[in-house]
Structures are given as C-alpha cells and as structure tokens.
Coordinates of C-alpha atoms in Angstrom, one line a residue:
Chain A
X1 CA -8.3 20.4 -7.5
X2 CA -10.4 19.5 -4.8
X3 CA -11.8 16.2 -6.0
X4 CA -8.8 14.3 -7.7
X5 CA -6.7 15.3 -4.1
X6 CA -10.0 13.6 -2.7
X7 CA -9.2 10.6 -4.6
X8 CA -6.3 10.1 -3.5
X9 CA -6.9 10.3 -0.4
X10 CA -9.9 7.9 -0.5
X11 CA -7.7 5.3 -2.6
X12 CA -4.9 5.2 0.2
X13 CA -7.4 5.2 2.6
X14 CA -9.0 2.1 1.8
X15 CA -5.6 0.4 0.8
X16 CA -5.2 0.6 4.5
X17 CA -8.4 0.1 5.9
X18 CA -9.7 -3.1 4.1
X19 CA -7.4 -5.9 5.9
X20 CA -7.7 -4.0 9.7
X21 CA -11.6 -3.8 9.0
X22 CA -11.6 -7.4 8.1
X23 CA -9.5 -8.4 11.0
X24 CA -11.8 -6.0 13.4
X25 CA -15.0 -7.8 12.3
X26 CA -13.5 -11.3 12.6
X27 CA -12.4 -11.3 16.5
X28 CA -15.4 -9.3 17.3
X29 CA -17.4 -11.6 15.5
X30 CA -16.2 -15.0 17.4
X31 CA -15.6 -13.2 20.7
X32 CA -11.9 -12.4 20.7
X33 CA -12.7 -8.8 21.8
X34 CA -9.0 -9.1 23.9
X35 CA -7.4 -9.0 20.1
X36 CA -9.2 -5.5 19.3
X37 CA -7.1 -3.3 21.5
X38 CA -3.8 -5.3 19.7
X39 CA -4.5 -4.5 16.3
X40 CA -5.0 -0.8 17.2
X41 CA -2.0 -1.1 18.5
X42 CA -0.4 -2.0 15.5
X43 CA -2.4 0.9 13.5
X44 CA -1.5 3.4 16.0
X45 CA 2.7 2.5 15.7
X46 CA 2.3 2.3 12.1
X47 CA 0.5 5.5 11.7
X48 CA 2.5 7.3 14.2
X49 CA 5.6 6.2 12.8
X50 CA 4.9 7.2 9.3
X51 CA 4.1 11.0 10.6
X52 CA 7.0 11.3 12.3
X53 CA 9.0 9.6 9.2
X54 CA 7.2 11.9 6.7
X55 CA 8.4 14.8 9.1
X56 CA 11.6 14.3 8.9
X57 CA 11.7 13.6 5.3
X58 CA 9.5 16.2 4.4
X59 CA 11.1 19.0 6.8
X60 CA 14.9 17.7 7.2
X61 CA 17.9 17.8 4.8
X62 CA 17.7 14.0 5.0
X63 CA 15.8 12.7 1.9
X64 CA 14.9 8.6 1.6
X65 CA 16.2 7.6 -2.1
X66 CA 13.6 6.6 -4.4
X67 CA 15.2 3.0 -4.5
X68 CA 14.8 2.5 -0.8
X69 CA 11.2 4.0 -0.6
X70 CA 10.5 1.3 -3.0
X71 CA 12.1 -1.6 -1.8
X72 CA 10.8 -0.8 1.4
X73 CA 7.6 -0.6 0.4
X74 CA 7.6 -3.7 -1.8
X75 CA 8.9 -5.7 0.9
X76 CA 6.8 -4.7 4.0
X77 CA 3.6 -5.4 1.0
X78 CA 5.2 -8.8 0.1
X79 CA 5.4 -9.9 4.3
X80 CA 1.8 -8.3 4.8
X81 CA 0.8 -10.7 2.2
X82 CA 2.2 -13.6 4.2
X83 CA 0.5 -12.5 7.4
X84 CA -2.8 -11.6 5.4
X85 CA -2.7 -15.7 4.0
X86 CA -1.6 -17.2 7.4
X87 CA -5.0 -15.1 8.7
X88 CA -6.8 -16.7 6.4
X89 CA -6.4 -19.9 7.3
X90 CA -6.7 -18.9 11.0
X91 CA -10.3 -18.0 10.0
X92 CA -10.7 -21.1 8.4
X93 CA -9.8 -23.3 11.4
X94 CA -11.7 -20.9 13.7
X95 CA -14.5 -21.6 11.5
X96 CA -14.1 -25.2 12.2
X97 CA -13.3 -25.1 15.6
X98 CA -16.3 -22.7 16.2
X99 CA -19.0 -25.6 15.4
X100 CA -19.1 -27.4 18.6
X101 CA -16.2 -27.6 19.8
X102 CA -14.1 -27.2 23.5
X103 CA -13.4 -23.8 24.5
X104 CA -10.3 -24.7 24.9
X105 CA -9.6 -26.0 21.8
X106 CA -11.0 -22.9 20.6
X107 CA -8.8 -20.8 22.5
X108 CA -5.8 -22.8 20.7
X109 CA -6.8 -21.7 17.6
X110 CA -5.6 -18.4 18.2
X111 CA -2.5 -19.6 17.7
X112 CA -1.4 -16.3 16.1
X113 CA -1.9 -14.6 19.1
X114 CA -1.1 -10.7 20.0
X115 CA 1.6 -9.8 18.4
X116 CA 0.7 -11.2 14.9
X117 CA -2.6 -9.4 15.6
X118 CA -0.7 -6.6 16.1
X119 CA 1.4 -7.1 13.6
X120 CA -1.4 -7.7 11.1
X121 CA -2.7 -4.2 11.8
X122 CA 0.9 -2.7 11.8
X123 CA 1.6 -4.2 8.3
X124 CA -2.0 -3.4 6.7
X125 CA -1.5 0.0 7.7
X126 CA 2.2 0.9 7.7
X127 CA 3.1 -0.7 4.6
X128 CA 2.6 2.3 2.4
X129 CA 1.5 4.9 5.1
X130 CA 5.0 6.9 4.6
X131 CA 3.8 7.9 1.0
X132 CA 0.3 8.6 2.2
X133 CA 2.3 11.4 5.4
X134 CA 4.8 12.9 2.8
X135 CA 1.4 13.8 0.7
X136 CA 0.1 14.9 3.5
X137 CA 2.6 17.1 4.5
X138 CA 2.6 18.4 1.0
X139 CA -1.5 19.2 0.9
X140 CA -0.1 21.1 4.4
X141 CA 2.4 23.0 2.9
X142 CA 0.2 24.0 0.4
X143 CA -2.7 25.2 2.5
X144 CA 0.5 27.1 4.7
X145 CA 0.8 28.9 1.5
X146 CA -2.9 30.2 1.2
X147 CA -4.3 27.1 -0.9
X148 CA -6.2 24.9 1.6
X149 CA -8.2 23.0 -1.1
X150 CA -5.8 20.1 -1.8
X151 CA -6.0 19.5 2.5
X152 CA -9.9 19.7 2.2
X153 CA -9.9 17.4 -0.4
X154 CA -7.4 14.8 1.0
X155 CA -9.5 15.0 4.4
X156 CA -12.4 14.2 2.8
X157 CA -11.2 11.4 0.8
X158 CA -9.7 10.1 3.8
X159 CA -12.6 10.6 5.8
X160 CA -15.1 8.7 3.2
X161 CA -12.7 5.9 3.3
X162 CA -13.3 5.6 7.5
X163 CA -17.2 6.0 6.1
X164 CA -16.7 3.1 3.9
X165 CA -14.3 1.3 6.3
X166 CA -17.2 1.6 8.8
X167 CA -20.1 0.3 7.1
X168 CA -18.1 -2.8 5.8
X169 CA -17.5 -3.1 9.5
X170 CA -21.4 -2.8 10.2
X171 CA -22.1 -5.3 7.5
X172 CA -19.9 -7.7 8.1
X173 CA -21.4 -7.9 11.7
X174 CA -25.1 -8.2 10.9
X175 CA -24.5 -11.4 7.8
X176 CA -24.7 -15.1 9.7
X177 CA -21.4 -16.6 11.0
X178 CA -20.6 -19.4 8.1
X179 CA -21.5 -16.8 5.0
X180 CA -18.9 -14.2 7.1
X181 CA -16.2 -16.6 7.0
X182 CA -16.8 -17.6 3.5
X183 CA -16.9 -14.1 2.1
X184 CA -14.0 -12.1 4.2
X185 CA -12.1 -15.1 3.7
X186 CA -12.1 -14.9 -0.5
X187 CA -12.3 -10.8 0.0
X188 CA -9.1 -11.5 2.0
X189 CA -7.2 -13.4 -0.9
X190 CA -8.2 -11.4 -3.4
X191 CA -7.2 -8.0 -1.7
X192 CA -4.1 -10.0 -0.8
X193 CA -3.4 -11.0 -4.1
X194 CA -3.6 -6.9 -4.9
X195 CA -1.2 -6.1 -2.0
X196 CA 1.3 -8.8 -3.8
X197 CA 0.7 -7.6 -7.1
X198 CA 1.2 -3.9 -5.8
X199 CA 4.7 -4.6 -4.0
X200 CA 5.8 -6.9 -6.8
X201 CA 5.5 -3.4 -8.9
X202 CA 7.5 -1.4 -6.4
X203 CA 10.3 -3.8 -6.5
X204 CA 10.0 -3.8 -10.3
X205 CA 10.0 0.0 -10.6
X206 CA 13.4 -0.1 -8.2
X207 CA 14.7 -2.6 -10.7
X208 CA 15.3 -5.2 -8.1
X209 CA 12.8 -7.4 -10.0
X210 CA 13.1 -7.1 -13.8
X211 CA 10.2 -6.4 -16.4
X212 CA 8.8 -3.1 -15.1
X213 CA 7.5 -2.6 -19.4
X214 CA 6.8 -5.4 -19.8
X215 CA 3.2 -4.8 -19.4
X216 CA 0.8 -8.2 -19.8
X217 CA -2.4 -5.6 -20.7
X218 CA -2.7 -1.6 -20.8
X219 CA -6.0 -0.4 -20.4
X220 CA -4.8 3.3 -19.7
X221 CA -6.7 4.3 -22.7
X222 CA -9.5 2.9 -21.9
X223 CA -9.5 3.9 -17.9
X224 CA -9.2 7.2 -16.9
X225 CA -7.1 6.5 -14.2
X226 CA -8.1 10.0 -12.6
X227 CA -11.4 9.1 -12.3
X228 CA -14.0 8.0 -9.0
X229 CA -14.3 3.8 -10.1
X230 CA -10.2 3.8 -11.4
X231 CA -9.3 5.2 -7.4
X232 CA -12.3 2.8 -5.9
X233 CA -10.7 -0.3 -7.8
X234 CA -6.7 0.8 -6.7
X235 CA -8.1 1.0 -3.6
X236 CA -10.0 -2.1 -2.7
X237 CA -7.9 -4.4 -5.3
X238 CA -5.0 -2.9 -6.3
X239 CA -6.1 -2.9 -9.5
X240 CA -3.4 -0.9 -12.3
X241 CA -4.6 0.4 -15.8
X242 CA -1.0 -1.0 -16.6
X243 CA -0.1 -3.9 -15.2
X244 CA 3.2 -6.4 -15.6
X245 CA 3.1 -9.8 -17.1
X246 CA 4.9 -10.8 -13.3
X247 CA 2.3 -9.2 -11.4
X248 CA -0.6 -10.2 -13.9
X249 CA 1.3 -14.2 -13.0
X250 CA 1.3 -13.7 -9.5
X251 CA -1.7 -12.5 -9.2
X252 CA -3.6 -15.6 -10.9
X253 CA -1.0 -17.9 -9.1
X254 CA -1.9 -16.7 -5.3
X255 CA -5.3 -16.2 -6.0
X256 CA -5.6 -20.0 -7.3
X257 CA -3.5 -21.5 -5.1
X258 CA -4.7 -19.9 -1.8
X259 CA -8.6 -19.7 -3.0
X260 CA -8.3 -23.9 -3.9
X261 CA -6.7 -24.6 -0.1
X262 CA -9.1 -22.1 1.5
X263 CA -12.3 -23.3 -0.1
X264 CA -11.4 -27.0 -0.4
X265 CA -13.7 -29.2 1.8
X266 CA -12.2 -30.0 5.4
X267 CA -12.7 -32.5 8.1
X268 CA -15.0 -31.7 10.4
X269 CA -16.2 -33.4 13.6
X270 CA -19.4 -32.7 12.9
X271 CA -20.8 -35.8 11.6
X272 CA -22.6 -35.4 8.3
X273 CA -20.9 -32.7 6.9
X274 CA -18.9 -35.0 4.1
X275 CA -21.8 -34.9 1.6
X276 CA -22.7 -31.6 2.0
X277 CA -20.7 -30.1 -1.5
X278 CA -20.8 -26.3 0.3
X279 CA -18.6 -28.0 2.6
X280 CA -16.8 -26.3 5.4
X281 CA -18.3 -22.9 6.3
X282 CA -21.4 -24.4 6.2
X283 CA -21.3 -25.7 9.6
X284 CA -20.1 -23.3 11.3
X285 CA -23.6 -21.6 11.7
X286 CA -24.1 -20.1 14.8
Chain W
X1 CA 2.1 -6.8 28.8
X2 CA 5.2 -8.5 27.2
X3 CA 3.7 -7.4 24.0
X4 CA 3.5 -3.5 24.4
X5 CA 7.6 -3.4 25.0
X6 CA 7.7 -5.1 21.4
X7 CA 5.7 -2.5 19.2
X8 CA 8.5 0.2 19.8
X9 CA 11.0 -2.1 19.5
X10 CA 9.3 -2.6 15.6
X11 CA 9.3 0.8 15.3
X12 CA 12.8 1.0 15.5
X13 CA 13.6 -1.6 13.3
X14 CA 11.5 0.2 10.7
X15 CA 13.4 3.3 11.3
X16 CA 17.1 1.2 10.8
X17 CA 15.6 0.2 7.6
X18 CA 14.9 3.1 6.5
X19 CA 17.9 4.8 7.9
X20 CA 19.5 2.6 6.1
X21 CA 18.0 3.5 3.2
X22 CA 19.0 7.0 3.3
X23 CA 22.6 6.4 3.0
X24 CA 21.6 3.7 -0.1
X25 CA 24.6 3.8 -2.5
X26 CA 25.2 7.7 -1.1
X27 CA 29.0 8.6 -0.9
X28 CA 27.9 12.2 -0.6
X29 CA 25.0 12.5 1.9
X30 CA 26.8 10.1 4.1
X31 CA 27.3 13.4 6.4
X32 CA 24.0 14.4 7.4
X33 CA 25.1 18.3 6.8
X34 CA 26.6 17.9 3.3
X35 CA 23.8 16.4 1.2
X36 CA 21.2 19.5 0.1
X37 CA 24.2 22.6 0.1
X38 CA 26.3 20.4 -2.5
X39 CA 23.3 19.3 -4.9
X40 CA 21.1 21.2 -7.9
X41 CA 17.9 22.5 -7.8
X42 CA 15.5 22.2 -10.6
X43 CA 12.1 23.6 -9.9
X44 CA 9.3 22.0 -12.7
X45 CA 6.1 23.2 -13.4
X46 CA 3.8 20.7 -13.9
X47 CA 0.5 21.8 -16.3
X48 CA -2.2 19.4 -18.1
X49 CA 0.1 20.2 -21.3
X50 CA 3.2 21.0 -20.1
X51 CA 6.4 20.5 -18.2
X52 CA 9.0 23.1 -17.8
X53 CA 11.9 22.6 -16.3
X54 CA 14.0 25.4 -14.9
X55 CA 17.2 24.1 -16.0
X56 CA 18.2 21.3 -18.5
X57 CA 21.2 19.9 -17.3
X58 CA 22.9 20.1 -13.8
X59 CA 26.1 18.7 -12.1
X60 CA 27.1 15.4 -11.0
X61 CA 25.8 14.3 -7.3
X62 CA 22.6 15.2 -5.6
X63 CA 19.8 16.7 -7.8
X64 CA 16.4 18.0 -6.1
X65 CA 13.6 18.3 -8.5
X66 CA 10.9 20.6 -7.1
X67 CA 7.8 20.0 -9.2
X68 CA 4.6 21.8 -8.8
X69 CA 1.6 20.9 -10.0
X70 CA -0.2 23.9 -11.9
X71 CA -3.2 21.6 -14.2
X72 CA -6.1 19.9 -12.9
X73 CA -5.3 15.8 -12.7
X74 CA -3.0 14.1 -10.5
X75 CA 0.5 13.9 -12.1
X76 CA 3.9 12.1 -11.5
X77 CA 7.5 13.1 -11.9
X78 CA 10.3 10.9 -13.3
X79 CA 14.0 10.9 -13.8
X80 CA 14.9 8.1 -16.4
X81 CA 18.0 6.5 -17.8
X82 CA 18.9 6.7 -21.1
X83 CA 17.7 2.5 -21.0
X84 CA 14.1 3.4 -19.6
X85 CA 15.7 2.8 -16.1
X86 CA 13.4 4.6 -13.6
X87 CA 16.3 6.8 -11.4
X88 CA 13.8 8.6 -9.5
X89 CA 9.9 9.3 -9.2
X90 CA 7.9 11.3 -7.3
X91 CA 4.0 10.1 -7.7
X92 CA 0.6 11.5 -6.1
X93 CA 1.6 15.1 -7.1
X94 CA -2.4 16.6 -6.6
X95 CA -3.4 19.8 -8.5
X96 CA -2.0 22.6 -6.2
X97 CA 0.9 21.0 -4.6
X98 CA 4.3 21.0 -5.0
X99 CA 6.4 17.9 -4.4
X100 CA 9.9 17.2 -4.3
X101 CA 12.1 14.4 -6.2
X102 CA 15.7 14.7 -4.6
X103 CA 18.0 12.2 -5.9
X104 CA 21.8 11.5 -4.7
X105 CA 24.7 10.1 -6.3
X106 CA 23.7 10.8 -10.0
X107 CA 26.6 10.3 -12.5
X108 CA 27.0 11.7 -15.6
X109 CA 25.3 11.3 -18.5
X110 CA 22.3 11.6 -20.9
X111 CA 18.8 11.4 -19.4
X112 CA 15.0 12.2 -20.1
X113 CA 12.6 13.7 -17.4
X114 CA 8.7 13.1 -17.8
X115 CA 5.9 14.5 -16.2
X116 CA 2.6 12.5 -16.9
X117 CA -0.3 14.4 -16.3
X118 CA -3.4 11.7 -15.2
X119 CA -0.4 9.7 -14.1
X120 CA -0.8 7.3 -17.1
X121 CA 1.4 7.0 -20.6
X122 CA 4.7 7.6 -21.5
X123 CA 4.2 10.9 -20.6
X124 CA 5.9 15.2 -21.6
X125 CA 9.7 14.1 -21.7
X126 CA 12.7 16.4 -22.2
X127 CA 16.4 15.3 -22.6
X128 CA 18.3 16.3 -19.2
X129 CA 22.2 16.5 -18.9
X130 CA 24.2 15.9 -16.3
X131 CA 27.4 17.0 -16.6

C-alpha cells in the first residue's frame, strides 16, 4: 500500500520536475539568474491553481467530465511541447552566442524573455498537476478516515522526486558549459517527445484523435507496470507498456526531426570551428 | 512588473477552460445545484481479483461511480461503450483509496465496466445497463 502510492507519487513528480530543473540549470548556468524568480512563478500559479481546482472538484457538486480532463490535458501537453522545442533552440543560440560574443548580443538571445520563462515553468508543471491534487486529495481523505499510509507513501514519492530533481540540478551545474548544452538539450527532446506522445494519448483516450487500440507494441506482459523501473521510465520519458501506433509515429518523427536541427553543425563566428565534426557545442567552452 | 499582472490573468484562462469543461455536452448539470441529487450512485470495490459493483444497471443522466481500492497494486476504473469507446475513467486509484468516476449525460444503453488491477490489460469487466 505504502510503496505503489509512493510510485505514483514519484512518477508525477518527476513528470513535472524534469523540464523546470532543466530550465533552472540553464539560466543559472549562463547567468540569467533574473529568469529564476519567473519560472517559479510559473510553478507556483500552476501548482496553486491545481490545489484549488482539485478542491473544488474533489469537495464540490461540480465534477470536470472525463472528456474535458482529457482534452485539457492533452492540449496544455501538446503547447508544453512547443515551448519545450522553441527552449531548445534558445539553448542552442545561447550556446553560440555564449563563445565570444557582445553582451549585448547576448542579452538578445533571450528573446523568450519572462513570460515564456514563466510560461515554461507554468506548462511543465501545470499540465497534468490537476490529476496529481485530485489524488492527493484522495490519499487525504483516506488518512481523514484513519488510513494515513497511502499520504505517507505519496509524500514520500513526491519527496524522492524533489531528491532526484535536486541532484540533476547539482549535476547539471558542476559538467563544463559545451557538454551541458549538448546533453540537456537531447534530454530536452527526448522528454519532449514523451510529453507529446503522452498528450497525443489523452486526446486519443477522449476520442478526439482516433486509434486509442490500436497499439504499435504491448509490452504489458513483459513490464510490470506497478513496479520501481516501469514508474522511473513514465516518469522521466513517458514511456507506456502499451503504446499507439500514432504516438509510437510521433514520437520517432519529433525526436528525428528536432534532434537533426538541434545537433546539425551551425555557423559560428569563431573561426575554425567548420572542421571540427563535434561541431557547435564544442565551442562554447567556458 | 508588467509580467506579475499576467500570471493571474492565465490562471483564469485555465479556469474558463476548465469551467467550460464542466458543462461539456451537460444539459443536466448545467445548474450548478441539480447535477449530484438527480444522478446514480454505484459504489465498486476494487480487489487484486475482483470488482463488484453495487448495482448493475442505473438510470439515464448523471452516474457517480465510487470505487475503492481494497488489493495491493494501483488500479483504474472504466466506463466503456458497447464499441470499446472509453465514456469515463478514473486512473491512479492507490491501494487504500477510494476515487470517484462521475459521469453526466449518459444515455441509454448496453455497457461494460472494468477495473484493471496493475492498471494494465483488458481488465475484470461486467455488462452495465442503463436504462
């Protein structure tokens, strides 16, 4: 009892931490502390937000039809996506315009500026925060009742995911500049890709996109999907015992497209960088 | 500064969607008051092995499935069409808790409930009325 509501609480708690943590490391890493306080910002609305929505659905008469939780979900997943990708390539020309260049031109690539900081951190976090409050609410009902073992356990899942959420954190700050950008940015795309897959499947199970059995592999047998590595790999990559042929397509389709434009070779004005095959990244070495 | 007047002002977007959502295809709960007093309760327990419902059919409109989870692994609820159409599902029901599927505006007809314990397969179904 304790553990599996543990594991659920870990999984939702890295499906919300990973892009924030990511997006933490990158403006402390190239100085943009003014951007930290934004995307808290956006955390905080989207957390507070889904407590007060999971109060009212959870204590009122009013009750959110399953259709809507979904399509709400989907959607607010499929625009995260879209903020995640422009991010990426935000990193990518920060990473260029880190080698050398004016501050000022610097300064211009932060382009997306404070609200789609904020925004970032609103959409990481709030996208499916309203299922995470209704459980919640429910572990608190239960623990009203005289069984307080499910509210342990989801505190402590949630609480390892912060853990976790940390220490990537940590990491992420000590590796050198170019390898950061390199690695958050392919992390990025391939937790995107997840975050796509994942709302493509709410939108399928609310029938506004069709083929929710038509399942492209089903490795339920195989995967316990209660277990430790099954909520680990949900968390971190989406990842489904049973997944669609769309989402299996989509998946492959963002991941290759956005992983050949992210890693392709770019211009720099560093002279000499052309021959260098690592390309990019390389340079921007602090 | 601009920027702080904006986050509330997405928050209440977010709650128009939603709100929105509430009244989603809903002739009945339109009225805030009307929706739980008109509808069914069913009340499922939810084991490893089993999943019994406390009723087998119910009456056309709102339906509130209260399902409690009495077996060790995580399970999930579903309402389904007669066509595998997913009506309604509650998911992340934890060992101990009890959850609650309420779904408005269903119309009559033949339909099949499933719990699935581990949240995986095709899961314990039953046939459900409503009539």
């Amino acid at each position: 009892m304790f553990v599996s509501n543990a594991l659920i609480g870990l999984r939702e708690g890295l499906e919300a931490a990973l892009v924030v943590v990511i997006l933490l490391a990158f403006l402390t890493k190239t100085g943009r502390t003014w951007g930290v306080r934004w995307v808290w910002a956006g955390v905080g609305v989207a957390v507070a937000l889904s407590v007060a929505l999971g109060a009212v659905l959870t204590f009122g008469t009013r009750s959110l039809s399953f259709e809507a939780q979904q399509i709400v979900g989907g959607t607010a997943s499929i625009v995260a996506v879209g903020f995640v990708t422009a991010m990426v390539f935000w990193m990518k020309s920060a990473a260029r315009t880190i080698s050398g260049e004016l501050k000022g031109r610097l300064d211009r690539a932060l382009d997306l500026g404070p609200l789609a900081v904020a925004l970032v951190g609103f959409l990481g976090v709030g996208r499916e925060r309203l299922e995470t409050a209704i459980f919640f609410y429910a572990t608190a009902e239960a623990a009203g009742a005289g069984n307080t073992v499910p509210l342990l356990g989801w505190a402590v899942g949630i609480g390892g995911a912060v853990v976790l959420g940390y220490l990537l954190y940590r990491g992420a700050l000590q590796i050198n500049l170019a390898k950061f950008f390199r690695w958050t940015g392919i992390g990025l795309v391939v937790v995107a890709a997840g975050i796509l897959a994942y709302g493509l499947h709410d939108l399928q199970e609310a029938a506004v996109l069709p083929g929710l059995n038509t399942l492209a592999f089903d490795l339920s047998g195989t995967i316990n999907g209660g277990s430790w590595y099954a909520a680990l790999l949900k968390g971190i990559v989406n990842f489904t015992p049973q997944t669609t042929v769309l989402q299996a397509v989509a998946w492959v389709l963002y991941v290759g497209v956005v992983l050949f434009f992210f890693l392709r070779p770019t211009r720099t004005t560093v002279a000499a960088a052309p021959e260098r095959t690592p390309a990019p990244t390389e340079t921007a070495a602090v | 500064m601009r920027i702080p007047a904006l986050l509330p002002a997405l928050a209440v977007c977010a709650l128009a969607l939603t709100g929105c959502g509430e009244s989603d295809e809903g002739t009945v709960t339109d009225g805030a008051a009307g929706a739980d007093t008109a509808g069914t309760s069913v009340t499922v327990t939810a084991t490893d092995d089993a999943c019994e419902l406390s009723a087998t059919s119910a009456k056309p409109g709102s339906v509130a499935f209260t399902v409690t989870n009495e077996g060790s692994s995580v399970t999930e609820f579903y309402l389904y069409a007669s066509d595998e159409e997913i009506i309604g599902e509650v998911e992340n029901i934890g060992p101990g808790l009890t959850r609650t599927l309420t779904i408005d505006d269903v119309v009559a007809g033949d339909y099949v409930t499933a719990c699935k314990p581990g949240q995986s397969g095709d899961g314990i179904r039953a046939d459900f009325e409503i009539s």
